[in-house]
Coordinates of C-alpha atoms in Angstrom, one line a residue:
Chain A
M76 CA 18.2 -8.2 -12.1
V77 CA 15.1 -7.9 -9.9
R78 CA 14.7 -4.4 -9.8
I79 CA 15.3 -4.3 -13.8
F80 CA 12.7 -6.7 -13.9
A81 CA 10.3 -5.0 -11.9
A82 CA 11.0 -1.7 -13.5
A83 CA 10.2 -3.3 -17.0
V84 CA 7.3 -4.5 -15.6
V85 CA 6.0 -1.3 -14.1
C86 CA 7.3 0.9 -17.7
G87 CA 5.6 -1.9 -19.8
L88 CA 1.9 -0.9 -17.9
L89 CA 2.7 2.6 -18.5
L90 CA 3.6 1.5 -22.3
A91 CA 0.3 -0.3 -22.7
G92 CA -1.7 2.4 -21.5
W93 CA 0.1 4.7 -23.5
A94 CA -0.4 2.8 -26.6
L95 CA -4.0 1.9 -26.2
N96 CA -4.6 5.8 -25.9
T97 CA -2.6 6.4 -29.4
A98 CA -4.8 3.9 -30.8
G99 CA -7.8 6.0 -29.9
V100 CA -8.9 3.3 -27.0
G101 CA -9.1 6.5 -24.5
I102 CA -8.4 4.7 -21.3
D103 CA -7.5 6.9 -17.8
V104 CA -4.4 5.0 -17.3
V105 CA -4.5 6.4 -13.5
A106 CA -7.7 4.9 -12.7
R107 CA -7.4 1.5 -14.6
L108 CA -4.2 1.0 -12.6
A109 CA -5.6 2.1 -9.5
T110 CA -8.6 -0.1 -10.0
V111 CA -6.3 -3.0 -11.0
T112 CA -4.3 -2.7 -7.7
V113 CA -7.6 -2.8 -5.7
V114 CA -9.2 -5.8 -7.4
F115 CA -5.7 -7.5 -6.4
T116 CA -6.1 -5.9 -2.8
L117 CA -9.2 -6.7 -2.0
F118 CA -8.7 -10.7 -3.0
I119 CA -5.6 -10.6 -0.6
Y120 CA -7.4 -8.8 2.3
A121 CA -10.5 -11.0 2.0
L122 CA -8.5 -14.2 2.4
V123 CA -6.5 -13.0 5.2
I124 CA -9.9 -12.1 7.1
L125 CA -10.7 -15.7 6.2
A126 CA -7.4 -16.7 7.4
A127 CA -7.6 -15.3 10.5
L128 CA -10.9 -17.2 10.9
K129 CA -9.8 -20.4 10.2
L130 CA -7.1 -20.0 12.7
R131 CA -9.1 -19.1 15.8
G132 CA -8.8 -21.7 18.5
H133 CA -5.2 -21.8 17.2
D134 CA -2.1 -20.9 19.1
E135 CA -4.1 -18.5 21.7
D136 CA -3.1 -18.0 25.1
D137 CA -5.4 -15.6 27.5
D138 CA -3.6 -12.5 25.9
T139 CA -4.3 -12.9 22.3
F140 CA -6.2 -10.1 20.7
L141 CA -9.3 -11.4 19.1
A142 CA -11.3 -9.3 16.8
S143 CA -15.2 -9.1 16.9
T144 CA -16.4 -12.1 14.6
P145 CA -19.5 -10.4 13.2
L146 CA -17.4 -7.3 12.2
L147 CA -14.7 -9.6 10.7
I148 CA -17.6 -11.2 8.8
L149 CA -18.6 -8.0 7.8
G150 CA -15.1 -7.1 6.7
I151 CA -15.2 -10.0 4.2
V152 CA -19.1 -9.5 2.6
G153 CA -17.1 -5.5 2.4
N154 CA -14.1 -6.8 0.6
V155 CA -16.5 -9.1 -1.6
V156 CA -18.9 -6.7 -2.3
L157 CA -16.3 -4.0 -3.4
L158 CA -14.4 -6.4 -5.4
G159 CA -17.9 -7.4 -7.5
Y160 CA -19.0 -4.1 -8.0
V161 CA -15.3 -2.9 -9.1
V162 CA -14.9 -5.6 -11.7
Y163 CA -18.8 -5.1 -12.8
D164 CA -17.6 -1.5 -13.6
D165 CA -14.4 -1.7 -15.2
P166 CA -14.3 -4.9 -16.9
F167 CA -11.5 -4.2 -18.6
S168 CA -9.4 -4.3 -15.8
L169 CA -9.6 -7.9 -15.6
L170 CA -7.5 -8.0 -18.5
W171 CA -4.6 -6.3 -17.0
V172 CA -5.1 -8.4 -14.2
A173 CA -5.1 -11.2 -16.0
A174 CA -2.1 -10.6 -17.4
L175 CA -0.1 -10.1 -14.6
L176 CA -1.3 -13.0 -13.4
A177 CA 0.0 -14.7 -16.6
L178 CA 3.4 -13.0 -15.8
G179 CA 3.6 -14.4 -12.2
L180 CA 3.2 -18.3 -13.9
A181 CA 5.0 -17.8 -16.5
L182 CA 7.9 -16.8 -13.9
F183 CA 6.8 -20.4 -12.0
V184 CA 6.5 -22.3 -15.1
I185 CA 10.0 -21.2 -16.6
E186 CA 11.7 -22.0 -13.1
H187 CA 9.9 -25.2 -12.5
F188 CA 11.3 -26.5 -16.0
F189 CA 14.6 -24.6 -16.1
G190 CA 15.6 -23.3 -12.6
K191 CA 18.0 -24.8 -9.7
R192 CA 16.6 -25.4 -6.4
D193 CA 17.6 -22.6 -3.9
R194 CA 14.9 -23.3 -1.2
P195 CA 16.2 -25.0 1.9
T196 CA 16.0 -28.7 2.1
G197 CA 13.0 -30.0 4.2
R198 CA 10.8 -27.3 3.5
G199 CA 8.2 -27.0 0.9
P200 CA 7.3 -23.9 -1.5
G201 CA 5.9 -21.1 0.4
E202 CA 6.7 -22.1 4.3
P203 CA 8.6 -20.1 5.9
T204 CA 11.9 -20.8 7.0
T205 CA 12.2 -19.2 10.2
T206 CA 13.4 -21.6 13.2
K207 CA 11.6 -19.1 15.2
E208 CA 7.9 -20.1 14.7
A209 CA 5.0 -19.1 17.2
Chain B
M269 CA 18.6 -21.8 18.1
A270 CA 19.6 -18.2 16.9
D271 CA 19.3 -18.3 12.7
S272 CA 21.5 -17.2 10.1
T273 CA 21.6 -13.5 9.6
T274 CA 21.0 -14.0 5.8
D275 CA 18.0 -16.4 6.6
L276 CA 15.3 -15.5 3.9
D277 CA 12.6 -15.8 6.2
S278 CA 14.2 -14.9 9.6
E279 CA 12.3 -12.2 11.7
V280 CA 15.0 -12.3 14.4
G281 CA 17.6 -9.9 14.4
P282 CA 21.4 -10.4 13.5
Y283 CA 21.7 -11.2 16.8
G284 CA 19.3 -13.3 18.1
D285 CA 16.0 -13.3 19.2
S286 CA 17.3 -12.1 22.9
D287 CA 18.5 -9.0 21.0
L288 CA 15.4 -7.7 19.5
K289 CA 14.7 -5.2 21.8
R290 CA 10.6 -4.1 22.2
S291 CA 11.5 -0.8 22.0
I292 CA 8.4 0.7 20.0
T293 CA 5.8 1.9 22.1
G294 CA 2.3 2.1 20.9
R295 CA 3.0 6.2 20.3
L296 CA 5.2 5.2 18.2
L297 CA 3.3 2.6 16.3
F298 CA 0.3 4.8 16.4
F299 CA 2.6 7.4 14.2
Y300 CA 4.1 4.4 11.8
V301 CA 0.9 3.0 10.8
L302 CA -0.1 6.6 10.2
G303 CA 2.8 7.4 7.8
D304 CA 2.1 4.1 6.2
V305 CA -1.5 4.3 5.6
L306 CA -1.3 8.7 4.7
G307 CA 0.3 7.2 1.2
S308 CA -0.1 9.6 -2.1
G309 CA -3.5 7.7 -3.2
I310 CA -5.2 10.9 -2.3
Y311 CA -3.4 13.2 -4.2
V312 CA -3.4 11.1 -7.3
L313 CA -7.0 10.0 -7.1
I314 CA -9.1 12.2 -5.4
G315 CA -10.8 14.0 -8.4
L316 CA -12.3 10.2 -9.9
V317 CA -13.3 9.8 -6.1
A318 CA -15.3 13.1 -6.7
G319 CA -16.0 12.1 -10.3
A320 CA -17.7 9.0 -9.3
V321 CA -19.8 10.4 -6.7
G322 CA -20.1 13.9 -6.2
G323 CA -19.8 16.1 -3.7
A324 CA -20.5 14.2 -1.1
F325 CA -17.3 11.8 -2.1
W326 CA -16.2 12.3 1.5
I327 CA -18.4 9.5 2.5
A328 CA -16.7 7.1 0.3
F329 CA -13.1 7.8 2.0
A330 CA -15.4 7.1 5.6
V331 CA -16.7 3.7 4.3
G332 CA -13.4 3.2 2.6
V333 CA -11.9 3.9 5.8
T334 CA -14.3 1.6 7.7
V335 CA -13.7 -1.8 5.2
A336 CA -10.2 -1.1 5.8
T337 CA -10.1 -0.8 9.4
I338 CA -11.7 -4.2 9.8
T339 CA -9.7 -5.7 7.9
G340 CA -6.5 -4.4 9.6
L341 CA -8.8 -5.8 12.9
A342 CA -7.8 -9.4 11.0
Y343 CA -4.3 -8.3 10.7
A344 CA -3.8 -7.3 13.9
E345 CA -5.1 -10.8 15.3
L346 CA -2.7 -12.2 13.1
V347 CA -0.1 -10.8 13.8
T348 CA -0.2 -10.8 17.4
K349 CA -0.4 -14.5 16.9
Y350 CA 2.0 -15.0 15.0
P351 CA 4.7 -12.0 15.1
Q352 CA 7.4 -13.6 13.4
A353 CA 5.2 -14.8 10.3
A354 CA 4.5 -11.3 9.0
G355 CA 2.8 -10.8 5.7
A356 CA -0.7 -12.3 3.7
A357 CA 1.1 -15.1 2.2
L358 CA 2.4 -16.2 5.2
Y359 CA -0.7 -16.1 7.1
V360 CA -2.6 -17.8 4.1
N361 CA 0.0 -20.2 3.9
K362 CA -0.8 -21.0 7.7
A363 CA -4.5 -21.3 7.6
F364 CA -4.9 -23.2 4.3
R365 CA -1.7 -25.0 3.4
N366 CA -2.6 -25.2 0.2
R367 CA 0.5 -24.2 -2.0
P368 CA -1.2 -22.8 -4.9
L369 CA -3.5 -20.4 -3.2
T370 CA 0.0 -19.5 -0.9
F371 CA 1.5 -19.0 -4.6
L372 CA -1.7 -17.0 -6.1
I373 CA -1.3 -14.9 -2.9
T374 CA 2.2 -13.8 -3.5
V375 CA 1.6 -13.5 -7.0
C376 CA -1.4 -10.9 -6.4
M377 CA 0.8 -9.0 -3.8
L378 CA 3.4 -8.4 -6.5
S379 CA 0.6 -7.7 -9.3
A380 CA -0.5 -5.0 -6.8
S381 CA 2.6 -3.1 -6.3
F382 CA 3.5 -3.1 -10.0
A383 CA -0.1 -1.8 -10.6
A384 CA 0.3 0.5 -8.1
A385 CA 3.3 1.6 -8.9
G386 CA 2.0 2.7 -12.5
S387 CA -1.0 4.3 -11.3
L388 CA 1.2 6.7 -8.9
A389 CA 4.0 7.4 -11.5
T390 CA 1.3 8.9 -13.6
G391 CA 0.3 11.0 -11.3
F392 CA 3.3 11.8 -10.5
G393 CA 3.6 13.1 -14.3
S394 CA 0.4 15.1 -14.2
Y395 CA 2.1 17.3 -10.9
F396 CA 5.2 17.7 -12.6
A397 CA 3.5 19.2 -15.5
E398 CA 2.4 21.6 -13.6
V399 CA 6.0 22.6 -12.5
W400 CA 7.9 21.5 -16.0
A401 CA 5.2 21.3 -19.2
L402 CA 7.5 20.8 -21.9
P403 CA 8.8 17.0 -21.5
P404 CA 5.9 14.2 -22.7
A405 CA 4.2 13.1 -19.8
L406 CA 5.0 9.4 -20.8
L407 CA 9.1 9.8 -20.9
V408 CA 8.6 11.5 -17.0
T409 CA 6.8 8.8 -15.7
L410 CA 9.0 6.1 -17.5
A411 CA 12.2 8.4 -16.0
F412 CA 10.1 8.4 -12.7
I413 CA 10.2 4.6 -12.2
I414 CA 13.5 4.2 -13.7
V415 CA 15.0 6.8 -11.2
L416 CA 13.5 5.0 -8.3
A417 CA 14.6 1.8 -9.8
I418 CA 18.5 3.0 -9.7
V419 CA 17.4 4.9 -5.7
N420 CA 16.5 1.4 -4.7
F421 CA 19.8 -0.5 -6.0
V422 CA 21.6 2.2 -4.5
G423 CA 20.0 1.3 -1.3
I424 CA 18.6 4.7 -0.4
T425 CA 15.4 3.5 0.7
E426 CA 17.1 1.8 3.4
S427 CA 17.5 5.3 4.8
V428 CA 14.6 6.2 7.8
V429 CA 15.3 9.5 7.9
A430 CA 14.7 10.1 4.2
N431 CA 11.5 8.1 4.5
M432 CA 10.2 10.3 7.6
L433 CA 11.2 13.4 5.9
M434 CA 9.2 12.6 3.1
T435 CA 6.2 11.5 5.2
F436 CA 6.2 14.7 6.8
V437 CA 6.0 16.7 3.4
E438 CA 3.2 14.4 2.7
I439 CA 1.3 15.2 5.5
A440 CA 2.2 19.1 5.5
G441 CA 0.5 18.9 2.0
L442 CA -2.6 17.7 3.1
L443 CA -2.6 19.8 6.6
I444 CA -2.1 22.9 3.9
V445 CA -5.2 21.8 2.1
M446 CA -7.3 21.4 5.5
I447 CA -5.8 25.0 6.8
I448 CA -7.4 26.3 3.2
G449 CA -10.7 24.5 4.3
V450 CA -10.5 25.7 7.9
V451 CA -10.1 29.1 6.3
Y452 CA -12.5 29.2 3.7
V453 CA -15.6 28.1 6.2
A454 CA -14.4 30.9 8.4
Q455 CA -14.7 33.3 5.6
G456 CA -18.4 32.6 5.4
N457 CA -17.9 30.9 1.7
A458 CA -18.8 27.2 2.0
D459 CA -22.1 25.6 0.8
F460 CA -22.2 22.4 3.0
G461 CA -25.2 21.5 0.8
T462 CA -22.2 20.5 -1.4
L463 CA -21.2 17.8 1.3
V464 CA -24.2 15.7 0.3
D465 CA -24.7 16.3 -3.1
F466 CA -24.3 13.2 -4.9
S467 CA -23.9 13.6 -8.9
T468 CA -24.1 10.3 -10.2
G469 CA -25.5 10.8 -13.9
G470 CA -29.1 8.8 -12.7
E471 CA -26.9 6.1 -11.0
S472 CA -28.2 5.1 -7.3
P473 CA -26.0 7.2 -4.7
I474 CA -25.2 3.7 -3.1
F475 CA -23.7 2.4 -6.4
A476 CA -22.2 5.8 -6.5
I477 CA -20.8 5.7 -3.4
I478 CA -19.4 1.8 -3.8
A479 CA -17.7 3.3 -6.9
G480 CA -15.8 6.0 -4.9
V481 CA -14.9 3.7 -1.9
A482 CA -13.1 1.1 -4.3
L483 CA -11.0 4.0 -5.6
A484 CA -10.7 5.2 -2.2
F485 CA -9.7 1.7 -1.0
F486 CA -6.4 2.8 -2.4
A487 CA -5.4 5.3 -0.5
M488 CA -5.6 3.3 2.8
T489 CA -3.9 0.4 1.8
G490 CA -0.4 0.5 3.6
F491 CA -1.4 -0.3 7.3
E492 CA -0.4 -4.0 6.5
N493 CA 3.2 -3.0 6.4
A494 CA 3.1 -2.4 10.2
A495 CA 3.3 -6.4 10.4
N496 CA 6.9 -6.1 10.2
V497 CA 7.5 -4.4 13.3
A498 CA 5.6 -6.8 15.5
E499 CA 8.5 -8.3 17.4
E500 CA 9.7 -4.8 18.5
T501 CA 6.3 -3.4 19.7
I502 CA 6.3 -3.4 23.6
N503 CA 3.0 -5.8 24.8
P504 CA 2.0 -6.2 21.2
A505 CA -1.4 -8.0 22.1
K506 CA -2.5 -4.8 23.6
T507 CA -0.5 -2.3 22.1
F508 CA -0.6 -3.5 18.1
P509 CA -4.4 -3.7 17.6
R510 CA -4.8 -0.4 19.0
A511 CA -2.1 1.8 17.8
L512 CA -3.2 -0.1 14.0
V513 CA -6.8 1.1 14.7
G514 CA -5.6 4.3 15.9
G515 CA -3.5 5.1 13.0
M516 CA -5.8 4.2 10.5
I517 CA -9.0 5.9 11.8
A518 CA -6.7 9.3 12.1
A519 CA -5.8 8.9 8.4
G520 CA -9.3 8.2 7.2
V521 CA -10.2 11.3 9.6
I522 CA -7.5 13.2 7.8
Y523 CA -8.7 12.1 4.6
V524 CA -12.7 12.4 5.1
L525 CA -11.3 16.7 6.0
V526 CA -9.4 16.8 3.0
A527 CA -12.3 15.2 0.7
M528 CA -14.4 18.2 2.7
T529 CA -11.9 20.9 1.7
A530 CA -12.0 19.9 -2.0
A531 CA -15.9 19.9 -2.0
L532 CA -16.4 22.6 -0.6
T533 CA -13.5 25.3 -2.1
V534 CA -13.5 23.7 -5.7
P535 CA -16.5 22.6 -8.0
T536 CA -16.7 18.9 -8.5
K537 CA -16.5 18.8 -12.2
T538 CA -13.5 20.7 -11.7
L539 CA -11.7 18.2 -9.6
A540 CA -13.2 15.0 -11.6
D541 CA -11.3 16.5 -15.2
S542 CA -8.4 17.4 -13.4
D543 CA -5.2 15.5 -13.5
A544 CA -3.8 16.9 -10.6
A545 CA -7.2 17.6 -8.4
L546 CA -5.6 18.4 -4.7
L547 CA -3.7 21.4 -6.7
E548 CA -7.1 22.8 -7.8
V549 CA -7.6 23.3 -4.3
I550 CA -4.2 25.7 -4.2
K551 CA -5.7 27.4 -7.2
A552 CA -8.6 28.4 -6.1
G553 CA -6.5 31.0 -4.2
I554 CA -8.1 31.1 -0.8
L555 CA -4.9 31.5 1.5
P556 CA -3.5 35.3 1.3
V557 CA -0.7 33.7 -0.8
P558 CA 0.6 34.1 -4.1
V559 CA -1.2 31.6 -6.1
G560 CA 1.8 30.9 -8.5
I561 CA 4.5 29.8 -6.0
M562 CA 2.1 27.9 -4.0
T563 CA 0.9 25.9 -6.6
I564 CA 4.5 25.1 -7.6
L565 CA 5.5 24.4 -3.9
F566 CA 2.2 22.3 -3.6
A567 CA 3.1 20.2 -6.8
V568 CA 6.4 19.7 -5.7
I569 CA 5.0 18.3 -2.2
A570 CA 2.5 16.2 -3.9
M571 CA 5.7 14.8 -5.9
V572 CA 7.4 14.3 -3.0
A573 CA 4.6 12.1 -1.6
I574 CA 4.0 10.4 -4.8
T575 CA 7.9 9.5 -4.6
N576 CA 7.5 8.1 -1.2
T577 CA 4.7 5.7 -1.6
T578 CA 5.8 4.6 -4.7
L579 CA 9.4 4.0 -3.7
V580 CA 7.8 1.8 -0.9
A581 CA 6.0 -0.2 -3.5
V582 CA 9.6 -0.3 -5.5
V583 CA 11.2 -1.8 -2.5
T584 CA 8.4 -4.1 -2.1
Q585 CA 8.7 -5.3 -5.5
S586 CA 12.1 -6.5 -5.2
R587 CA 11.8 -8.0 -1.6
I588 CA 8.6 -10.2 -2.8
L589 CA 10.6 -11.2 -6.0
Y590 CA 13.7 -12.0 -4.0
G591 CA 11.1 -14.2 -1.5
M592 CA 10.1 -15.9 -4.3
A593 CA 13.2 -17.1 -5.6
K594 CA 14.4 -18.4 -2.6
E595 CA 10.8 -20.1 -2.2
D596 CA 11.9 -21.3 -6.1
V597 CA 8.5 -20.5 -7.4
V598 CA 10.4 -17.8 -9.7
P599 CA 13.7 -17.8 -11.6
G600 CA 17.0 -18.0 -8.9
V601 CA 18.2 -14.7 -11.0
F602 CA 16.1 -12.6 -8.7
G603 CA 17.6 -14.1 -5.5
K604 CA 20.4 -12.9 -6.5
I605 CA 21.3 -9.7 -3.9
H606 CA 24.2 -9.2 -1.8
A607 CA 24.3 -10.8 1.5
A608 CA 23.2 -7.5 3.4
R609 CA 19.9 -7.3 1.7
R610 CA 16.7 -8.5 4.7
S611 CA 14.0 -11.0 4.0
P612 CA 11.5 -9.7 1.4
W613 CA 8.3 -10.8 3.2
F614 CA 8.3 -7.3 4.7
G615 CA 10.5 -8.1 7.4
S616 CA 13.3 -5.5 8.1
S617 CA 15.1 -5.8 11.7
P618 CA 17.2 -2.8 11.1
R619 CA 14.4 -0.2 10.1
P620 CA 12.3 -0.5 13.3
W621 CA 15.2 -0.2 15.5
C622 CA 16.0 3.1 13.7
V623 CA 12.4 4.5 13.7
G624 CA 12.9 3.6 17.8
C625 CA 16.0 5.5 17.9
C626 CA 15.1 8.4 15.8
W627 CA 11.8 9.4 17.4
Q628 CA 13.3 8.8 20.8
D629 CA 16.1 11.2 19.4
G630 CA 13.6 13.4 18.5
R631 CA 11.8 13.7 21.9

C-alpha cells in the first residue's frame, strides 16, 4: 500500500508537469521539481543545524565531536540565503511545495479522525521508541 | 534491555546491542559517504547550472559543496552524540520537543523525496530517449517510477551488492568525463577563459552563482544517510566527522572537475539547452572511440546512475511513511509491511553489516 501511494504521488507530480506543459504553461519539470526538492532540503538542513546548536551542552563528554560554532552559524545563513533566493527566483515552486505539504496534512487529518492507534502506549507522537536512548 | 527486532525505531541489531560489531573503519565510511553523495543530480542538472551561471558554473558546485559540508558538520555532531537517533526528525524532536515542528520536518523529508524522484525520473527519460526515442517521454518516466516501486516491493533494494555495483557504474561515468577533460587539456584545445565566464544576461554574477548553487545543492544531498551507520563505526566521535567531511569534499572535487570538463569541451549554450547535458561532453568526440557507441554506453551509465539514486529515494519514501503510520500521524494502512522490514527512520542494521563484509571480502 505504501509503495503504491508513494509511486502514485510521484506519478502525480509527473502528470501535473505534463499537463501544465500540454496546456501551454511551459515549465521545465526537472528544474521545477529539483527546486522543490531543494526548498524542502534547505529548510530541513537549517533546522538540523539549529537543533545541533540548541543541544549544545547536553549529553556531552570529553570525546564528543563539536563542530565550530561560527561555521555552523555560517551554515544556517548559507542555507537561509539559498532558500530565500530559490523562492524569489521561482515563486511558483511554492505552489508545488504547498501541495505536497497539504498532502501530508491531509494524511494526518485522516489518521487523526479515522485511524486506529498503532503507537506504543506511553510515548507521544514523534518520540523515538528505542529503548537505547543515548 | 534488548529490544524487539521489529520495534519501529530500534537502532539495535536483531541480536541486541552487544552483538552490533563496530566494523566500519574510517576508510569504509569515507567510501560509503562518497557513494551516497555522488548521486545522479549531476547527470540530470548540470545543464541547468551551466545555464544559470555561464562557463564559470564550476563555482556553483564549489560553493554548494561548502554549504552542504557545513551542514554535514552539524549532522556529524548530532550523530556522534546520539548514534541511535539517526534522522533529522528525531534530532529536531530532541532539540525542540515541538510535535507540529517534528511532523512538519517529517513531511518535508517525505516531500523532498517525492520531488527528487520526479526530477530524476524526468532526467532518466531524457537519457532513455538517446537510446530509444520512440516511446513518449511521459510514458517512460511513469513506467520508470512504477518499475522501481515494484523492485522496492520485491526487496531487491536490500541487495547491497547491487547498490555497490550501481555506485561503481555511477563513478565510472564521471571518471570518463574527467578523462575526456584531461585529454582535451593535454591536446592543447582548452580555453581556460571559459572557466571565469559569467553569462548571466545582465544579472550580477553573485546572483547567478546563487542560482547555480541552489541547483547544484541537489547534487550534494544524500550525505545525511551516513548517519545510519554511526553505531557500526569504529570510534565514531573521531572517525565519523573526518570520514563525512572527507567524503563530501571528495565528491565536491569530482563535481568541480566534471563541471570544468563540461565547460571546456562543450559550448555553455549547448549544455544549457540539452536535456542530457553530460552526454554532450561524450558527443564532442574527444576520445578516439566511435561517438555513436560511446553515446549509447554513456546514456546507459547515466540511466543506471539515475536508477540508483531514485531507488534510494523510493526506499526512503516507504520507510518514512511506515514510520509515520506507526506514530499515528498517517493512516495505519501504510504501516502494514511484513515483519522483516526495518525502521523507516533510516535505520537498517543488516545493510551496514553487509557493507563491512563486502568491503572486507573485496580487499
